[in-house]
mmCIF file of C-alpha atoms in Angstrom:
data_model
loop_
_atom_site.group_PDB
_atom_site.id
_atom_site.type_symbol
_atom_site.label_atom_id
_atom_site.label_comp_id
_atom_site.label_asym_id
_atom_site.label_seq_id
_atom_site.Cartn_x
_atom_site.Cartn_y
_atom_site.Cartn_z
ATOM 1 C CA UNK A 1 37.809 37.229 -1.389
ATOM 2 C CA UNK A 2 37.365 36.625 1.709
ATOM 3 C CA UNK A 3 33.610 36.356 1.105
ATOM 4 C CA UNK A 4 33.356 35.054 -2.123
ATOM 5 C CA UNK A 5 35.430 31.760 -1.202
ATOM 6 C CA UNK A 6 32.649 31.449 1.772
ATOM 7 C CA UNK A 7 30.090 32.013 -1.065
ATOM 8 C CA UNK A 8 31.638 29.401 -2.597
ATOM 9 C CA UNK A 9 31.464 26.617 0.136
ATOM 10 C CA UNK A 10 27.905 27.580 1.158
ATOM 11 C CA UNK A 11 26.775 26.653 -2.604
ATOM 12 C CA UNK A 12 28.604 23.278 -2.501
ATOM 13 C CA UNK A 13 27.627 22.951 0.913
ATOM 14 C CA UNK A 14 23.899 23.734 -0.651
ATOM 15 C CA UNK A 15 24.769 21.498 -3.964
ATOM 16 C CA UNK A 16 26.320 18.335 -2.041
ATOM 17 C CA UNK A 17 23.219 17.767 0.326
ATOM 18 C CA UNK A 18 20.715 19.040 -2.717
ATOM 19 C CA UNK A 19 22.418 15.941 -4.280
ATOM 20 C CA UNK A 20 22.227 13.448 -1.822
ATOM 21 C CA UNK A 21 18.312 14.160 -1.088
ATOM 22 C CA UNK A 22 18.146 13.866 -4.943
ATOM 23 C CA UNK A 23 19.812 9.935 -5.058
ATOM 24 C CA UNK A 24 18.100 9.252 -2.391
ATOM 25 C CA UNK A 25 14.323 10.176 -3.562
ATOM 26 C CA UNK A 26 15.749 8.021 -6.543
ATOM 27 C CA UNK A 27 17.017 5.072 -5.086
ATOM 28 C CA UNK A 28 13.500 4.944 -2.292
ATOM 29 C CA UNK A 29 11.933 4.755 -6.036
ATOM 30 C CA UNK A 30 14.156 2.034 -7.324
ATOM 31 C CA UNK A 31 13.670 -0.402 -5.048
ATOM 32 C CA UNK A 32 10.125 0.348 -4.023
ATOM 33 C CA UNK A 33 9.654 -0.918 -7.975
ATOM 34 C CA UNK A 34 11.392 -4.001 -7.661
ATOM 35 C CA UNK A 35 9.320 -5.117 -4.848
ATOM 36 C CA UNK A 36 6.452 -4.035 -6.846
ATOM 37 C CA UNK A 37 7.941 -6.387 -10.281
ATOM 38 C CA UNK A 38 9.021 -9.387 -8.178
ATOM 39 C CA UNK A 39 4.966 -9.125 -6.418
ATOM 40 C CA UNK A 40 4.143 -9.497 -9.528
ATOM 41 C CA UNK A 41 5.764 -12.210 -10.307
ATOM 42 C CA UNK A 42 4.668 -13.718 -7.504
ATOM 43 C CA UNK A 43 1.131 -14.013 -7.884
ATOM 44 C CA UNK A 44 0.931 -14.175 -11.395
ATOM 45 C CA UNK A 45 2.308 -17.655 -11.133
ATOM 46 C CA UNK A 46 0.522 -18.737 -7.626
ATOM 47 C CA UNK A 47 -2.919 -18.453 -9.866
ATOM 48 C CA UNK A 48 -1.461 -19.673 -13.025
ATOM 49 C CA UNK A 49 -0.821 -22.999 -11.235
ATOM 50 C CA UNK A 50 -4.070 -22.666 -9.669
ATOM 51 C CA UNK A 51 -5.973 -21.286 -13.225
ATOM 52 C CA UNK A 52 -4.304 -24.336 -15.098
ATOM 53 C CA UNK A 53 -6.140 -26.827 -12.225
ATOM 54 C CA UNK A 54 -9.976 -25.424 -12.044
ATOM 55 C CA UNK A 55 -11.286 -26.084 -15.651
ATOM 56 C CA UNK A 56 -10.542 -30.278 -13.170
ATOM 57 C CA UNK A 57 -12.321 -29.796 -10.553
ATOM 58 C CA UNK A 58 -15.479 -28.082 -12.263
ATOM 59 C CA UNK A 59 -15.955 -30.222 -14.539
ATOM 60 C CA UNK A 60 -16.079 -33.208 -11.713
ATOM 61 C CA UNK A 61 -17.820 -31.217 -9.515
ATOM 62 C CA UNK A 62 -20.066 -28.657 -10.636
ATOM 63 C CA UNK A 63 -22.257 -27.946 -7.053
ATOM 64 C CA UNK A 64 -22.532 -24.621 -4.738
ATOM 65 C CA UNK A 65 -18.983 -26.729 -3.237
ATOM 66 C CA UNK A 66 -17.909 -25.390 -6.931
ATOM 67 C CA UNK A 67 -19.054 -21.761 -6.693
ATOM 68 C CA UNK A 68 -17.677 -21.772 -3.734
ATOM 69 C CA UNK A 69 -14.635 -22.074 -4.594
ATOM 70 C CA UNK A 70 -14.108 -20.187 -6.928
ATOM 71 C CA UNK A 71 -15.800 -16.707 -4.696
ATOM 72 C CA UNK A 72 -13.068 -17.375 -2.990
ATOM 73 C CA UNK A 73 -10.048 -17.584 -5.583
ATOM 74 C CA UNK A 74 -12.358 -14.358 -6.792
ATOM 75 C CA UNK A 75 -11.651 -13.097 -3.066
ATOM 76 C CA UNK A 76 -8.077 -14.141 -3.414
ATOM 77 C CA UNK A 77 -6.988 -12.774 -6.724
ATOM 78 C CA UNK A 78 -9.087 -9.754 -6.439
ATOM 79 C CA UNK A 79 -6.930 -8.952 -2.869
ATOM 80 C CA UNK A 80 -3.145 -9.355 -4.320
ATOM 81 C CA UNK A 81 -4.119 -7.424 -6.479
ATOM 82 C CA UNK A 82 -5.027 -4.452 -4.876
ATOM 83 C CA UNK A 83 -1.563 -5.111 -3.169
ATOM 84 C CA UNK A 84 0.028 -4.417 -5.355
ATOM 85 C CA UNK A 85 -1.962 -1.841 -6.665
ATOM 86 C CA UNK A 86 0.728 1.505 -6.449
ATOM 87 C CA UNK A 87 -1.490 3.146 -3.694
ATOM 88 C CA UNK A 88 -0.859 7.010 -3.246
ATOM 89 C CA UNK A 89 1.638 7.447 -1.420
ATOM 90 C CA UNK A 90 3.927 10.437 -0.596
ATOM 91 C CA UNK A 91 7.320 11.093 -2.480
ATOM 92 C CA UNK A 92 10.549 12.829 -2.452
ATOM 93 C CA UNK A 93 10.722 16.178 -4.240
ATOM 94 C CA UNK A 94 13.171 15.814 -7.216
ATOM 95 C CA UNK A 95 16.124 16.744 -6.939
ATOM 96 C CA UNK A 96 15.723 20.179 -9.174
ATOM 97 C CA UNK A 97 12.676 21.001 -6.541
ATOM 98 C CA UNK A 98 14.968 20.905 -4.300
ATOM 99 C CA UNK A 99 17.383 23.232 -5.323
ATOM 100 C CA UNK A 100 14.496 25.649 -6.449
ATOM 101 C CA UNK A 101 13.757 26.068 -2.531
ATOM 102 C CA UNK A 102 17.168 25.856 -1.441
ATOM 103 C CA UNK A 103 17.867 28.469 -4.374
ATOM 104 C CA UNK A 104 14.871 30.805 -3.115
ATOM 105 C CA UNK A 105 15.922 30.583 0.636
ATOM 106 C CA UNK A 106 19.752 30.266 0.469
ATOM 107 C CA UNK A 107 20.628 32.586 3.144
ATOM 108 C CA UNK A 108 18.766 29.267 5.696
ATOM 109 C CA UNK A 109 20.797 26.207 4.208
ATOM 110 C CA UNK A 110 24.285 27.944 4.949
ATOM 111 C CA UNK A 111 25.078 25.521 7.951
ATOM 112 C CA UNK A 112 24.816 21.772 8.254
ATOM 113 C CA UNK A 113 21.621 21.569 10.945
ATOM 114 C CA UNK A 114 18.855 23.149 7.904
ATOM 115 C CA UNK A 115 19.424 20.580 5.726
ATOM 116 C CA UNK A 116 19.207 18.125 8.760
ATOM 117 C CA UNK A 117 15.871 19.553 9.907
ATOM 118 C CA UNK A 118 14.838 19.400 5.531
ATOM 119 C CA UNK A 119 15.927 15.508 5.993
ATOM 120 C CA UNK A 120 13.889 15.025 8.645
ATOM 121 C CA UNK A 121 11.024 16.626 6.674
ATOM 122 C CA UNK A 122 10.969 14.037 3.745
ATOM 123 C CA UNK A 123 12.138 11.161 6.013
ATOM 124 C CA UNK A 124 8.960 11.259 8.591
ATOM 125 C CA UNK A 125 6.743 12.197 5.491
ATOM 126 C CA UNK A 126 8.318 9.185 3.520
ATOM 127 C CA UNK A 127 7.747 6.914 6.766
ATOM 128 C CA UNK A 128 3.992 8.247 7.855
ATOM 129 C CA UNK A 129 2.857 7.893 3.613
ATOM 130 C CA UNK A 130 5.015 4.021 3.264
ATOM 131 C CA UNK A 131 4.277 2.710 7.318
ATOM 132 C CA UNK A 132 -0.179 4.167 6.196
ATOM 133 C CA UNK A 133 0.624 2.291 2.568
ATOM 134 C CA UNK A 134 2.437 -1.279 3.896
ATOM 135 C CA UNK A 135 -0.583 -1.529 6.737
ATOM 136 C CA UNK A 136 -3.354 -1.893 3.573
ATOM 137 C CA UNK A 137 -1.336 -3.799 1.459
ATOM 138 C CA UNK A 138 -0.493 -6.207 5.213
ATOM 139 C CA UNK A 139 -4.413 -6.603 5.294
ATOM 140 C CA UNK A 140 -4.779 -6.881 1.587
ATOM 141 C CA UNK A 141 -2.383 -10.180 1.471
ATOM 142 C CA UNK A 142 -3.436 -11.170 4.490
ATOM 143 C CA UNK A 143 -7.511 -11.567 3.030
ATOM 144 C CA UNK A 144 -5.425 -12.760 0.159
ATOM 145 C CA UNK A 145 -3.524 -15.362 1.854
ATOM 146 C CA UNK A 146 -7.099 -16.152 4.077
ATOM 147 C CA UNK A 147 -8.938 -16.369 0.481
ATOM 148 C CA UNK A 148 -6.337 -18.771 -1.181
ATOM 149 C CA UNK A 149 -6.170 -21.615 1.596
ATOM 150 C CA UNK A 150 -9.831 -21.491 1.880
ATOM 151 C CA UNK A 151 -10.485 -22.538 -1.911
ATOM 152 C CA UNK A 152 -7.545 -25.339 -0.885
ATOM 153 C CA UNK A 153 -9.325 -27.101 1.393
ATOM 154 C CA UNK A 154 -12.269 -26.395 -0.145
ATOM 155 C CA UNK A 155 -10.822 -28.308 -2.995
ATOM 156 C CA UNK A 156 -9.497 -30.692 -1.480
ATOM 157 C CA UNK A 157 -13.033 -31.257 -0.121
ATOM 158 C CA UNK A 158 -14.022 -31.187 -3.783
ATOM 159 C CA UNK A 159 -11.950 -33.422 -4.659
ATOM 160 C CA UNK A 160 -11.664 -36.017 -2.377
ATOM 161 C CA UNK A 161 -15.388 -35.048 -0.834
#
């Protein structure tokens, strides 16, 4: 009877940790989706305003300055789109994968330290992947913003120059 109780406690421990890992994985995906949607909306707003002003500028001056303006806006737009791109990313396995892994190696998962090591492994992989992708995004956003500011400066010179 004590053996059955021990197995039940072990099963509860496994399931609690599997579900916690699954919730965390889902939460990360939700936050990522929300961030991408917000970023996309801000970019669309900025370029919508700029696109509305382009016909006025181009009609006023059609010269090398206009070409430079359009080029810097295009560079800014392209890098902003790349910044919002969904780069290949390391992801936490689904709750089914966690369950299968624990079930297949249940002898190793009879104490909390085994689950803690699983957390460490998963979080380390996620952190490395997210940092790499966020560094790419930060560089793209920097290039996009510098190009956008340059296009605004060019536009000011075209209007008042």
